[in-house]
Amino acid sequence: MKICSRCVLPETYPGINFDGEGVCNFCRMSKDRERLRKSMEKYRAKFEKLLAERRRRGGYDAIMAYSGGKDSTHTMAVLKKEYDLSILAMTLDNGFISPKSLDNIRKVVEGLGVDHVLYKPRLDVLSRIFLRCADEDIYTRKGLERASSICTSCMGVVKFVALRMAVEGNIPFIFYGWSPGQAPVEASIFRNNPDMIRGMQEQFTGPMRAIVGDVIDNYFLTEEHFAMPDRFPTNVSPLAFLEYDEEEILRDIASLGWEKPDDTDPNSTNCLLNALGIEVHRERFGFHPYAFELAGLVRNGYLDRAEAIRRIEEESNRGVVSMVRDRLEKAVRPC
């Protein structure tokens, strides 16, 4: 399969084309390093200005959507150590967090002195959604260019549970640990707008309600939330405008007791479910769901191209994929 000679996007990626040197159109349109650096400085200044204006005196400054993976761990450590924010970490337990990651979560929140909520939706509800995602598309093709259908469902619940908590607690920020390949700098700071959020929510709740019914509404905003527009927080993805170096990040978070799980795929440091999502996505669409993220990291000098290719080409752990499928099917079986 042909892949871009500069990044790692394959010929099967939607909308791709190559020039005579084998460079894809996404690389040709990307910013050079100097322009990227200036954008990062601009958005970091914007972030610090927002903090000065909106951080609270008493109460939480922010909710951290904390997966326990390396990037969200590093993000939370920076926010706590460098900005001294009052953070409520929120972890969504989808039933497939690596045991090592659960241990990492405990050690990190205790080490940083951060309050933590482990939010566990019903496994039978999530399992019905994940199994349907494994069998058919429930979202638009455009929405699946950067993540598998399974991950898209899981992250949809994460985002809206965090948003509910922020609105209810009048918490001004939600932080995400997206890598620079997942969240470009221009999208790193976003003030939630009720009208826009309503439309985004319907893109998730429509397909999910068709699978599990009205129980899905427990994880999304109600009319009571939409009636409080002044409480809608700002989403921030700090790694888009902070320095990003994977090796340095791993060294830094190791000081908090964080250890890399040995049972997850190369593109996740917390979730076993990811392996099934990747396998299904590759079979259905012909490209790896992390291709866009990895290409962005390579393009901007954050990741070695050979390492990105290795992560894309590595086969899923059959034992983990089988275990995940078995557990999903068992969760939806009548007692």
Coordinates of C-alpha atoms in Angstrom, one line a residue:
M1 CA 0.0 0.0 0.0
K2 CA 1.3 3.4 -0.9
I3 CA 1.8 5.9 1.9
C4 CA 2.9 9.5 2.0
S5 CA 6.7 9.9 1.7
R6 CA 6.7 12.6 4.4
C7 CA 4.1 11.4 6.9
V8 CA 2.3 8.1 7.2
L9 CA -1.2 8.6 5.6
P10 CA -2.0 5.8 3.2
E11 CA -3.6 5.9 -0.2
T12 CA -6.9 4.6 1.3
Y13 CA -7.3 7.7 3.5
P14 CA -10.3 9.7 2.4
G15 CA -9.5 12.7 0.2
I16 CA -5.8 12.0 -0.1
N17 CA -3.7 12.6 -3.2
F18 CA 0.0 12.6 -3.8
D19 CA 2.4 14.8 -5.8
G20 CA 5.2 13.6 -8.0
E21 CA 7.4 13.1 -5.0
G22 CA 4.9 11.0 -3.1
V23 CA 4.0 13.8 -0.7
C24 CA 0.3 13.9 0.3
N25 CA -1.9 17.0 0.1
F26 CA -2.3 17.1 3.9
C27 CA 1.5 17.6 4.2
R28 CA 1.5 20.2 1.5
M29 CA -1.1 22.2 3.3
S30 CA 0.5 22.0 6.7
K31 CA 2.3 24.8 8.5
D32 CA 6.0 24.9 8.6
R33 CA 7.7 24.6 12.0
E34 CA 8.2 28.4 12.4
R35 CA 4.6 29.2 11.8
L36 CA 3.5 26.4 14.1
R37 CA 5.7 27.8 16.8
K38 CA 4.2 31.2 16.5
S39 CA 0.7 29.8 16.6
M40 CA 1.6 27.8 19.8
E41 CA 2.9 31.0 21.5
K42 CA -0.3 32.8 20.5
Y43 CA -2.6 30.2 21.9
R44 CA -0.5 29.7 25.1
A45 CA -0.9 33.4 25.7
K46 CA -4.6 33.2 25.0
F47 CA -4.9 30.3 27.5
E48 CA -3.0 32.1 30.3
K49 CA -5.2 35.2 29.8
L50 CA -8.3 33.1 30.1
L51 CA -7.0 31.5 33.2
A52 CA -6.4 34.9 34.8
E53 CA -9.9 36.0 33.9
R54 CA -11.9 32.8 34.8
R55 CA -10.1 30.8 37.4
R56 CA -12.0 30.6 40.7
R57 CA -11.3 31.7 44.2
G58 CA -12.7 28.6 45.9
G59 CA -14.1 25.6 44.1
Y60 CA -12.7 23.8 41.1
D61 CA -11.0 25.6 38.3
A62 CA -11.3 22.7 35.9
I63 CA -12.4 19.2 35.2
M64 CA -9.6 17.0 33.7
A65 CA -10.9 14.3 31.5
Y66 CA -8.4 11.8 32.8
S67 CA -8.0 8.5 31.0
G68 CA -4.9 7.4 32.9
G69 CA -2.9 7.4 29.7
K70 CA 0.5 9.1 29.3
D71 CA -0.8 12.3 27.6
S72 CA -3.7 13.0 30.0
T73 CA -1.3 12.2 32.9
H74 CA 1.3 14.7 31.6
T75 CA -1.3 17.3 30.9
M76 CA -2.8 17.2 34.4
A77 CA 0.7 17.2 36.0
V78 CA 1.6 20.4 34.1
L79 CA -1.7 22.1 35.0
K80 CA -1.2 21.2 38.6
K81 CA 2.6 21.9 39.0
E82 CA 3.0 24.9 36.7
Y83 CA -0.4 26.6 37.0
D84 CA -1.5 25.5 40.5
L85 CA -5.0 24.8 39.4
S86 CA -7.7 23.3 41.5
I87 CA -8.6 20.2 39.4
L88 CA -11.3 17.6 39.6
A89 CA -10.1 14.6 37.6
M90 CA -12.8 12.5 36.0
T91 CA -12.2 9.0 34.7
L92 CA -14.8 7.2 32.7
D93 CA -14.6 3.5 33.4
N94 CA -15.8 1.8 30.2
G95 CA -15.2 -1.6 31.6
F96 CA -11.9 -2.1 29.8
I97 CA -9.3 0.0 31.5
S98 CA -6.1 -1.9 31.9
P99 CA -5.5 -3.0 35.5
K100 CA -2.1 -1.3 35.3
S101 CA -3.7 1.9 34.2
L102 CA -6.2 1.8 37.1
D103 CA -3.1 1.5 39.4
N104 CA -1.5 4.4 37.6
I105 CA -4.6 6.6 38.0
R106 CA -4.6 6.0 41.8
K107 CA -0.9 6.8 42.2
V108 CA -1.0 9.9 40.0
V109 CA -4.1 11.6 41.6
E110 CA -2.7 10.8 45.0
G111 CA 0.8 12.1 44.1
L112 CA -0.5 15.3 42.6
G113 CA -3.1 15.9 45.3
V114 CA -6.0 16.0 42.9
D115 CA -9.6 15.0 43.7
H116 CA -10.9 12.2 41.5
V117 CA -14.2 10.8 40.3
L118 CA -14.4 7.3 38.7
Y119 CA -17.6 7.4 36.7
K120 CA -18.8 4.0 35.6
P121 CA -21.8 3.8 33.2
R122 CA -23.7 0.6 33.0
L123 CA -21.6 -2.0 31.2
D124 CA -24.6 -3.6 29.5
V125 CA -25.5 -0.2 28.0
L126 CA -22.0 0.6 26.8
S127 CA -21.5 -3.0 25.5
R128 CA -24.6 -2.9 23.3
I129 CA -23.3 0.3 21.8
F130 CA -19.8 -1.0 21.3
L131 CA -21.0 -4.3 19.8
R132 CA -23.2 -2.4 17.3
C133 CA -20.2 -0.2 16.4
A134 CA -18.2 -3.4 15.8
D135 CA -20.8 -4.7 13.4
E136 CA -22.0 -1.6 11.5
D137 CA -21.5 2.2 11.0
I138 CA -23.6 4.3 13.3
Y139 CA -21.9 7.6 12.5
T140 CA -21.0 9.4 9.2
R141 CA -17.9 8.3 7.4
K142 CA -16.5 11.8 7.8
G143 CA -16.8 11.5 11.6
L144 CA -14.7 8.3 11.5
E145 CA -11.7 9.6 9.7
R146 CA -9.8 10.2 12.9
A147 CA -11.1 7.6 15.3
S148 CA -12.8 4.2 15.3
S149 CA -16.6 4.0 15.8
I150 CA -16.1 2.3 19.2
C151 CA -13.7 5.1 20.4
T152 CA -16.0 7.8 19.0
S153 CA -18.9 6.4 21.1
C154 CA -16.8 6.1 24.2
M155 CA -15.3 9.6 23.8
G156 CA -18.8 11.0 23.2
V157 CA -19.9 9.8 26.6
V158 CA -16.7 11.1 28.2
K159 CA -17.1 14.6 26.7
F160 CA -20.8 15.0 27.7
V161 CA -20.4 13.5 31.2
A162 CA -17.6 16.0 31.8
L163 CA -19.7 18.8 30.3
R164 CA -22.7 17.9 32.6
M165 CA -20.4 18.0 35.6
A166 CA -18.9 21.3 34.6
V167 CA -22.3 23.0 34.0
E168 CA -23.8 21.6 37.3
G169 CA -20.7 22.6 39.3
N170 CA -20.2 25.9 37.5
I171 CA -16.6 24.8 36.7
P172 CA -15.1 27.1 34.0
F173 CA -12.7 24.8 32.2
I174 CA -12.6 21.2 30.9
F175 CA -9.1 20.0 30.0
Y176 CA -8.3 17.1 27.6
G177 CA -5.0 15.3 27.0
W178 CA -5.2 15.2 23.2
S179 CA -1.8 15.0 21.6
P180 CA -0.9 17.6 19.0
G181 CA -1.8 15.1 16.3
Q182 CA -5.3 14.8 17.6
A183 CA -6.0 18.5 18.4
P184 CA -4.4 21.1 16.1
V185 CA -3.4 24.3 17.8
E186 CA -6.3 26.3 16.2
A187 CA -8.8 23.9 17.8
S188 CA -7.1 23.8 21.2
I189 CA -9.3 26.4 22.9
F190 CA -13.1 26.2 22.4
R191 CA -15.8 28.0 24.4
N192 CA -18.8 25.6 24.5
N193 CA -21.9 27.2 22.9
P194 CA -25.3 25.8 23.9
D195 CA -26.7 25.9 20.3
M196 CA -23.6 24.2 18.8
I197 CA -23.5 21.7 21.7
R198 CA -27.1 20.7 21.2
G199 CA -26.4 19.8 17.6
M200 CA -23.2 17.9 18.5
Q201 CA -25.1 16.0 21.2
E202 CA -27.8 14.9 18.7
Q203 CA -25.1 13.3 16.5
F204 CA -24.4 10.9 19.4
T205 CA -27.7 10.5 21.1
G206 CA -29.7 9.7 17.9
P207 CA -27.7 6.6 17.0
M208 CA -27.2 5.5 20.6
R209 CA -30.8 5.9 21.5
A210 CA -31.7 3.6 18.6
I211 CA -29.5 1.0 20.2
V212 CA -30.2 1.3 24.0
G213 CA -33.2 3.6 24.3
D214 CA -33.7 6.6 26.6
V215 CA -31.2 5.3 29.2
I216 CA -28.5 7.1 27.1
D217 CA -29.9 10.4 28.3
N218 CA -28.3 9.8 31.7
Y219 CA -25.0 10.7 30.1
F220 CA -25.9 13.8 28.1
L221 CA -27.2 17.3 28.7
T222 CA -30.9 17.9 29.6
E223 CA -32.9 21.0 29.0
E224 CA -32.0 22.1 32.5
H225 CA -28.4 22.2 31.5
F226 CA -29.1 24.1 28.3
A227 CA -31.1 26.7 30.4
M228 CA -27.8 27.7 32.0
P229 CA -25.7 29.1 29.1
D230 CA -23.5 31.2 31.4
R231 CA -22.2 28.1 33.0
F232 CA -21.0 26.5 29.8
P233 CA -17.2 25.9 30.2
T234 CA -14.2 26.4 27.8
N235 CA -12.6 23.2 26.5
V236 CA -8.8 23.3 26.4
S237 CA -6.3 20.9 24.9
P238 CA -3.0 22.2 26.3
L239 CA -0.6 19.8 24.5
A240 CA -1.4 21.6 21.3
F241 CA 0.4 24.7 22.4
L242 CA 2.8 23.3 25.0
E243 CA 6.1 21.6 24.2
Y244 CA 5.5 17.9 23.3
D245 CA 8.2 15.2 23.5
E246 CA 7.0 11.6 24.2
E247 CA 10.3 10.4 25.7
E248 CA 10.4 13.4 28.0
I249 CA 6.8 13.0 28.9
L250 CA 7.4 9.3 29.9
R251 CA 10.3 10.3 32.0
D252 CA 8.4 13.0 33.7
I253 CA 5.3 11.0 34.6
A254 CA 7.5 8.0 35.8
S255 CA 8.4 10.3 38.7
L256 CA 4.7 10.1 39.7
G257 CA 4.8 6.3 39.8
W258 CA 3.2 5.9 36.3
E259 CA 4.2 2.7 34.5
K260 CA 3.4 1.8 30.9
P261 CA 0.8 -1.1 30.7
D262 CA 2.0 -4.2 28.8
D263 CA -1.4 -5.4 27.7
T264 CA -2.6 -2.5 25.6
D265 CA -1.9 -1.8 21.8
P266 CA 0.9 0.5 20.7
N267 CA -1.5 3.5 20.4
S268 CA -3.0 3.4 23.8
T269 CA -1.5 3.4 27.3
N270 CA -4.8 2.8 29.2
C271 CA -7.5 1.0 27.2
L272 CA -7.9 -2.7 26.2
L273 CA -11.1 -1.9 24.1
N274 CA -8.9 0.1 21.7
A275 CA -7.5 -3.1 20.1
L276 CA -11.0 -4.2 18.9
G277 CA -11.8 -0.7 17.7
I278 CA -8.6 -0.6 15.6
E279 CA -9.2 -4.1 14.1
V280 CA -12.7 -3.3 13.1
H281 CA -11.8 0.1 11.6
R282 CA -8.9 -1.3 9.5
E283 CA -11.1 -4.1 8.1
R284 CA -14.0 -1.8 7.3
F285 CA -12.3 1.3 6.0
G286 CA -8.8 0.1 4.9
F287 CA -6.8 2.5 7.1
H288 CA -5.7 2.6 10.7
P289 CA -7.9 4.9 12.9
Y290 CA -4.8 6.5 14.4
A291 CA -3.2 7.3 11.0
F292 CA -4.3 10.9 11.0
E293 CA -3.0 11.5 14.5
L294 CA 0.3 9.8 13.9
A295 CA 0.8 11.6 10.5
G296 CA 0.3 14.9 12.3
L297 CA 2.9 14.0 15.0
V298 CA 5.4 13.0 12.3
R299 CA 4.7 16.0 10.1
N300 CA 5.4 18.4 13.0
G301 CA 8.5 16.6 14.2
Y302 CA 7.0 15.1 17.4
L303 CA 7.4 11.4 16.3
D304 CA 9.9 9.5 14.2
R305 CA 8.3 8.3 11.0
A306 CA 9.6 4.8 11.3
E307 CA 8.1 4.5 14.8
A308 CA 4.7 5.8 13.5
I309 CA 4.8 3.1 10.7
R310 CA 5.6 0.5 13.3
R311 CA 2.5 1.5 15.4
I312 CA 0.3 1.4 12.3
E313 CA 1.5 -1.9 11.0
E314 CA 1.6 -3.8 14.3
E315 CA -1.1 -6.5 14.4
S316 CA -3.7 -6.5 17.1
N317 CA -3.2 -8.9 20.1
R318 CA -5.7 -11.6 19.2
G319 CA -6.0 -12.7 22.8
V320 CA -7.0 -9.2 23.9
V321 CA -9.4 -8.7 21.0
S322 CA -11.1 -12.1 21.8
M323 CA -11.3 -11.2 25.5
V324 CA -12.9 -7.9 24.8
R325 CA -15.5 -9.4 22.4
D326 CA -16.3 -12.1 24.9
R327 CA -16.8 -9.6 27.7
L328 CA -19.0 -7.4 25.6
E329 CA -21.2 -10.3 24.5
K330 CA -21.4 -11.6 28.1
A331 CA -22.5 -8.2 29.4
V332 CA -25.5 -8.0 27.1
R333 CA -26.6 -11.6 27.6
P334 CA -29.9 -12.0 29.5
C335 CA -29.2 -13.4 33.0

